[in-house]
PDB file of C-alpha atoms in Angstrom:
ATOM      1  CA  ILE A   1      -7.310   1.106  11.245  1.00 47.00           C
ATOM      2  CA  LYS A   2      -9.810   3.512  12.836  1.00 51.00           C
ATOM      3  CA  ALA A   3     -12.671   1.781  11.249  1.00 57.00           C
ATOM      4  CA  CYS A   4     -12.513  -1.112  13.389  1.00 61.00           C
ATOM      5  CA  THR A   5     -13.746  -0.384  16.708  1.00 64.00           C
ATOM      6  CA  THR A   6     -12.795  -3.571  18.674  1.00 68.00           C
ATOM      7  CA  LEU A   7     -10.054  -5.474  19.436  1.00 65.00           C
ATOM      8  CA  ALA A   8     -11.668  -8.563  17.859  1.00 70.00           C
ATOM      9  CA  ASP A   9     -11.942  -6.344  14.636  1.00 68.00           C
ATOM     10  CA  ARG A  10      -7.967  -5.376  14.931  1.00 63.00           C
ATOM     11  CA  LEU A  11      -7.269  -8.860  15.113  1.00 66.00           C
ATOM     12  CA  ALA A  12      -8.925  -9.579  12.176  1.00 68.00           C
ATOM     13  CA  LEU A  13      -6.422  -7.540  10.468  1.00 63.00           C
ATOM     14  CA  LEU A  14      -3.430  -9.522  11.516  1.00 70.00           C
ATOM     15  CA  ARG A  15      -3.929 -12.290   9.127  1.00 71.00           C
ATOM     16  CA  PRO A  16      -2.666  -9.808   6.435  1.00 73.00           C
ATOM     17  CA  TYR A  17      -0.431  -8.495   8.778  1.00 76.00           C
ATOM     18  CA  LEU A  18       1.134 -12.223   9.377  1.00 80.00           C
ATOM     19  CA  ASP A  19       1.076 -12.574   5.821  1.00 80.00           C
ATOM     20  CA  MET A  20       3.096  -9.531   5.041  1.00 79.00           C
ATOM     21  CA  CYS A  21       5.574 -10.533   8.040  1.00 83.00           C
ATOM     22  CA  GLN A  22       6.030 -14.341   5.863  1.00 85.00           C
ATOM     23  CA  ALA A  23       6.522 -12.293   2.398  1.00 82.00           C
ATOM     24  CA  MET A  24       9.339  -9.593   3.946  1.00 82.00           C
ATOM     25  CA  ALA A  25      11.376 -12.757   5.526  1.00 88.00           C
ATOM     26  CA  TYR A  26      11.618 -14.074   1.953  1.00 86.00           C
ATOM     27  CA  ALA A  27      12.520 -10.569   1.300  1.00 83.00           C
ATOM     28  CA  HIS A  28      14.991 -10.708   4.093  1.00 86.00           C
ATOM     29  CA  SER A  29      16.376 -14.399   3.026  1.00 87.00           C
ATOM     30  CA  LYS A  30      17.127 -13.036  -0.604  1.00 84.00           C
ATOM     31  CA  GLY A  31      19.121  -9.959   1.001  1.00 85.00           C
ATOM     32  CA  VAL A  32      16.618  -7.399   0.621  1.00 82.00           C
ATOM     33  CA  ILE A  33      15.721  -4.763   3.779  1.00 85.00           C
ATOM     34  CA  HIS A  34      12.781  -2.583   2.897  1.00 81.00           C
ATOM     35  CA  ARG A  35      13.624   0.259   5.095  1.00 80.00           C
ATOM     36  CA  ASP A  36      10.401   2.407   4.517  1.00 84.00           C
ATOM     37  CA  LEU A  37       7.590   0.159   5.808  1.00 85.00           C
ATOM     38  CA  LYS A  38       4.911   2.024   6.618  1.00 87.00           C
ATOM     39  CA  PRO A  39       0.949   1.720   6.329  1.00 86.00           C
ATOM     40  CA  ALA A  40       0.927   3.772   2.949  1.00 83.00           C
ATOM     41  CA  ASN A  41       3.229   0.952   1.614  1.00 79.00           C
ATOM     42  CA  ILE A  42       0.873  -1.841   2.313  1.00 78.00           C
ATOM     43  CA  ARG A  43      -1.906  -2.660   0.574  1.00 81.00           C
ATOM     44  CA  VAL A  44      -4.205  -5.720   0.825  1.00 78.00           C
ATOM     45  CA  ASP A  45      -5.741  -6.935  -2.487  1.00 81.00           C
ATOM     46  CA  GLN A  46      -9.354  -8.214  -3.269  1.00 86.00           C
ATOM     47  CA  ALA A  47      -8.109 -11.942  -1.906  1.00 83.00           C
ATOM     48  CA  GLY A  48      -7.287 -10.252   1.049  1.00 75.00           C
ATOM     49  CA  ASP A  49      -3.421 -11.035   0.420  1.00 76.00           C
ATOM     50  CA  PRO A  50      -0.798  -7.972   1.528  1.00 75.00           C
ATOM     51  CA  VAL A  51       0.891  -6.371  -1.280  1.00 74.00           C
ATOM     52  CA  VAL A  52       3.869  -4.392  -0.515  1.00 73.00           C
ATOM     53  CA  PRO A  53       4.480  -2.281  -3.902  1.00 71.00           C
ATOM     54  CA  ASP A  54       7.335   0.043  -2.873  1.00 66.00           C
ATOM     55  CA  PHE A  55      10.867  -1.248  -2.383  1.00 60.00           C
ATOM     56  CA  GLY A  56      12.063   1.932  -3.800  1.00 52.00           C
ATOM     57  CA  LEU A  57      14.425   2.602  -0.815  1.00 62.00           C
ATOM     58  CA  ALA A  58      15.643  -1.184  -0.149  1.00 59.00           C
ATOM     59  CA  LYS A  59      19.005  -2.215   0.543  1.00 67.00           C
ATOM     60  CA  VAL A  60      20.395  -5.310  -1.200  1.00 64.00           C
ATOM     61  CA  ALA A  61      22.415  -7.087   1.504  1.00 66.00           C
ATOM     62  CA  VAL A  62      23.903  -9.721  -0.381  1.00 55.00           C
ATOM     63  CA  PRO A  63      27.227 -11.357   0.857  1.00 56.00           C
ATOM     64  CA  GLY A  64      29.993 -10.448  -1.755  1.00 52.00           C
ATOM     65  CA  LEU A  65      28.566  -7.028  -2.657  1.00 49.00           C
ATOM     66  CA  THR A  66      31.144  -4.195  -1.740  1.00 47.00           C
ATOM     67  CA  ASP A  67      29.928  -1.592   0.556  1.00 48.00           C
ATOM     68  CA  GLU A  68      30.777   0.783  -2.387  1.00 49.00           C
ATOM     69  CA  SER A  69      28.293  -0.508  -4.591  1.00 41.00           C
ATOM     70  CA  ALA A  70      25.479  -1.318  -2.123  1.00 44.00           C
ATOM     71  CA  ARG A  71      26.204   2.459  -1.180  1.00 44.00           C
ATOM     72  CA  MET A  72      25.562   3.174  -4.793  1.00 38.00           C
ATOM     73  CA  MET A  73      22.706   1.197  -5.204  1.00 40.00           C
ATOM     74  CA  THR A  74      20.799   2.108  -2.287  1.00 44.00           C
ATOM     75  CA  ALA A  75      22.020   5.469  -0.993  1.00 48.00           C
ATOM     76  CA  THR A  76      22.987   4.279   2.115  1.00 46.00           C
ATOM     77  CA  GLY A  77      24.724   6.716   4.850  1.00 49.00           C
ATOM     78  CA  GLN A  78      22.093   9.448   4.795  1.00 57.00           C
ATOM     79  CA  PHE A  79      18.504   8.969   6.518  1.00 62.00           C
ATOM     80  CA  ILE A  80      15.960   7.939   4.317  1.00 66.00           C
ATOM     81  CA  GLY A  81      12.592   6.326   4.959  1.00 70.00           C
ATOM     82  CA  SER A  82       9.305   7.733   6.631  1.00 84.00           C
ATOM     83  CA  LEU A  83      10.114   8.958  10.321  1.00 88.00           C
ATOM     84  CA  PRO A  84       7.418   7.825  12.545  1.00 93.00           C
ATOM     85  CA  TRP A  85       8.110   4.559  11.177  1.00 92.00           C
ATOM     86  CA  ALA A  86      11.920   4.122  11.280  1.00 91.00           C
ATOM     87  CA  SER A  87      14.173   2.267  13.183  1.00 92.00           C
ATOM     88  CA  PRO A  88      16.878   3.682  16.045  1.00 93.00           C
ATOM     89  CA  GLU A  89      19.604   2.697  13.536  1.00 89.00           C
ATOM     90  CA  GLN A  90      17.963   4.751  10.742  1.00 88.00           C
ATOM     91  CA  ALA A  91      17.462   7.729  13.450  1.00 90.00           C
ATOM     92  CA  ASP A  92      20.945   7.391  14.673  1.00 88.00           C
ATOM     93  CA  GLY A  93      22.289   7.491  11.228  1.00 84.00           C
ATOM     94  CA  SER A  94      24.131   4.299  11.145  1.00 80.00           C
ATOM     95  CA  PRO A  95      23.837   2.724   7.980  1.00 76.00           C
ATOM     96  CA  ASP A  96      26.078  -0.359   8.665  1.00 79.00           C
ATOM     97  CA  ALA A  97      23.617  -1.044  11.584  1.00 83.00           C
ATOM     98  CA  ILE A  98      20.579  -1.307   8.891  1.00 82.00           C
ATOM     99  CA  ASP A  99      19.657  -5.198   8.857  1.00 85.00           C
ATOM    100  CA  VAL A 100      16.509  -7.113   8.989  1.00 85.00           C
ATOM    101  CA  ARG A 101      15.610  -5.759  12.119  1.00 90.00           C
ATOM    102  CA  THR A 102      15.405  -2.486  10.269  1.00 88.00           C
ATOM    103  CA  ASP A 103      12.065  -4.069   9.251  1.00 90.00           C
ATOM    104  CA  VAL A 104      11.204  -5.645  12.094  1.00 92.00           C
ATOM    105  CA  TYR A 105      11.006  -2.526  14.150  1.00 94.00           C
ATOM    106  CA  SER A 106       8.945  -1.028  11.281  1.00 92.00           C
ATOM    107  CA  LEU A 107       6.487  -3.849  11.661  1.00 92.00           C
ATOM    108  CA  GLY A 108       6.758  -3.791  15.329  1.00 94.00           C
ATOM    109  CA  VAL A 109       5.512   0.197  15.222  1.00 96.00           C
ATOM    110  CA  ILE A 110       2.475  -1.013  12.536  1.00 92.00           C
ATOM    111  CA  LEU A 111       1.429  -4.172  14.839  1.00 92.00           C
ATOM    112  CA  TYR A 112       1.154  -1.287  17.651  1.00 95.00           C
ATOM    113  CA  GLN A 113      -0.628   0.986  15.829  1.00 93.00           C
ATOM    114  CA  LEU A 114      -3.126  -1.836  14.328  1.00 89.00           C
ATOM    115  CA  LEU A 115      -3.663  -2.800  18.066  1.00 90.00           C
ATOM    116  CA  THR A 116      -4.223   0.653  19.816  1.00 92.00           C
ATOM    117  CA  GLY A 117      -6.475   2.268  17.075  1.00 89.00           C
ATOM    118  CA  GLY A 118      -3.288   4.036  15.341  1.00 92.00           C
ATOM    119  CA  LYS A 119      -1.464   5.410  18.239  1.00 95.00           C
ATOM    120  CA  PHE A 120       2.335   5.532  17.986  1.00 97.00           C
ATOM    121  CA  PRO A 121       4.605   3.536  20.660  1.00 97.00           C
ATOM    122  CA  TYR A 122       6.233   7.389  21.564  1.00 96.00           C
ATOM    123  CA  GLN A 123       5.731  11.096  20.386  1.00 95.00           C
ATOM    124  CA  VAL A 124       6.515  11.152  16.700  1.00 94.00           C
ATOM    125  CA  VAL A 125       5.036  15.102  16.323  1.00 91.00           C
ATOM    126  CA  GLY A 126       7.408  18.031  16.774  1.00 91.00           C
ATOM    127  CA  ASN A 127      10.940  18.994  15.565  1.00 91.00           C
ATOM    128  CA  MET A 128      12.916  16.553  13.779  1.00 89.00           C
ATOM    129  CA  ARG A 129      15.876  16.392  16.579  1.00 91.00           C
ATOM    130  CA  ASP A 130      12.593  15.297  19.302  1.00 94.00           C
ATOM    131  CA  VAL A 131      11.137  12.965  17.339  1.00 93.00           C
ATOM    132  CA  LEU A 132      14.590  11.156  16.306  1.00 92.00           C
ATOM    133  CA  ASP A 133      15.566  11.048  20.060  1.00 95.00           C
ATOM    134  CA  ASN A 134      12.112   9.391  21.341  1.00 95.00           C
ATOM    135  CA  ILE A 135      12.950   6.710  18.837  1.00 95.00           C
ATOM    136  CA  LEU A 136      16.436   6.329  19.806  1.00 95.00           C
ATOM    137  CA  ARG A 137      15.612   6.494  23.577  1.00 95.00           C
ATOM    138  CA  SER A 138      12.227   6.488  24.522  1.00 95.00           C
ATOM    139  CA  GLU A 139      10.581   3.057  25.686  1.00 95.00           C
ATOM    140  CA  PRO A 140       7.439   2.594  24.150  1.00 96.00           C
ATOM    141  CA  ALA A 141       4.149   2.666  25.646  1.00 95.00           C
ATOM    142  CA  ARG A 142       3.164  -0.788  26.411  1.00 96.00           C
ATOM    143  CA  PRO A 143       0.006  -1.399  24.044  1.00 96.00           C
ATOM    144  CA  SER A 144      -1.982  -2.539  27.190  1.00 95.00           C
ATOM    145  CA  THR A 145      -1.950   0.676  28.438  1.00 95.00           C
ATOM    146  CA  VAL A 146      -3.763   2.341  25.418  1.00 94.00           C
ATOM    147  CA  ARG A 147      -6.152  -0.910  25.034  1.00 90.00           C
ATOM    148  CA  LYS A 148      -6.542  -2.713  28.073  1.00 90.00           C
ATOM    149  CA  GLN A 149      -7.827  -5.601  26.230  1.00 86.00           C
ATOM    150  CA  ILE A 150      -4.322  -6.391  24.724  1.00 89.00           C
ATOM    151  CA  ASN A 151      -3.066  -9.497  26.488  1.00 87.00           C
ATOM    152  CA  ASP A 152       0.580 -10.411  27.717  1.00 92.00           C
ATOM    153  CA  GLU A 153       1.411 -12.671  24.903  1.00 91.00           C
ATOM    154  CA  VAL A 154       0.618 -10.013  22.322  1.00 90.00           C
ATOM    155  CA  GLU A 155       2.015  -6.996  24.028  1.00 95.00           C
ATOM    156  CA  THR A 156       5.129  -9.412  24.853  1.00 95.00           C
ATOM    157  CA  ILE A 157       5.765  -9.879  20.910  1.00 93.00           C
ATOM    158  CA  VAL A 158       4.802  -5.765  20.095  1.00 95.00           C
ATOM    159  CA  LEU A 159       7.776  -5.006  22.601  1.00 96.00           C
ATOM    160  CA  LYS A 160      10.235  -7.240  21.192  1.00 95.00           C
ATOM    161  CA  CYS A 161       9.717  -5.714  17.825  1.00 94.00           C
ATOM    162  CA  LEU A 162      10.614  -2.427  19.238  1.00 96.00           C
ATOM    163  CA  ALA A 163      13.299  -2.958  21.207  1.00 94.00           C
ATOM    164  CA  LYS A 164      16.141  -0.425  20.973  1.00 90.00           C
ATOM    165  CA  ASP A 165      18.897  -3.133  21.451  1.00 80.00           C
ATOM    166  CA  LYS A 166      19.595  -5.778  18.608  1.00 69.00           C
ATOM    167  CA  GLY A 167      20.229  -8.015  21.636  1.00 62.00           C
TER     168      GLY A 167
END
């Protein structure tokens, strides 16, 4: 992320990002929620195509699967994932609230970082309770306040991904 100095360079990174979003939409259509999307879990191959190699914390959300078998398969009911990219429902410890929005939120944090040179939308360092509170309650800084060249449409997409309310 930091090697890209201009907004155009950063926007060029969006093609693999958009491809990855399509791949995640496919996983979601099959009932799989990743729950640990972060830059370290995304690779871009030599052809420029994204690869998401680590589904180790994925939650299977298949109709007809009992809650007990889902808990056994996915270790829900406890915080899992990577805190800086975690969604509010993960930070709240609400396993029943985890759905595709969980991954959309994490993708929003990644997009925010792509556009702002690695910045996070709120403070993610410090003691765990403060970071969890920031994820749950802090409104993200508008990306355009970090990088003036980000236009309204792109900013709206980022902020929609980072909405605390699922509505």
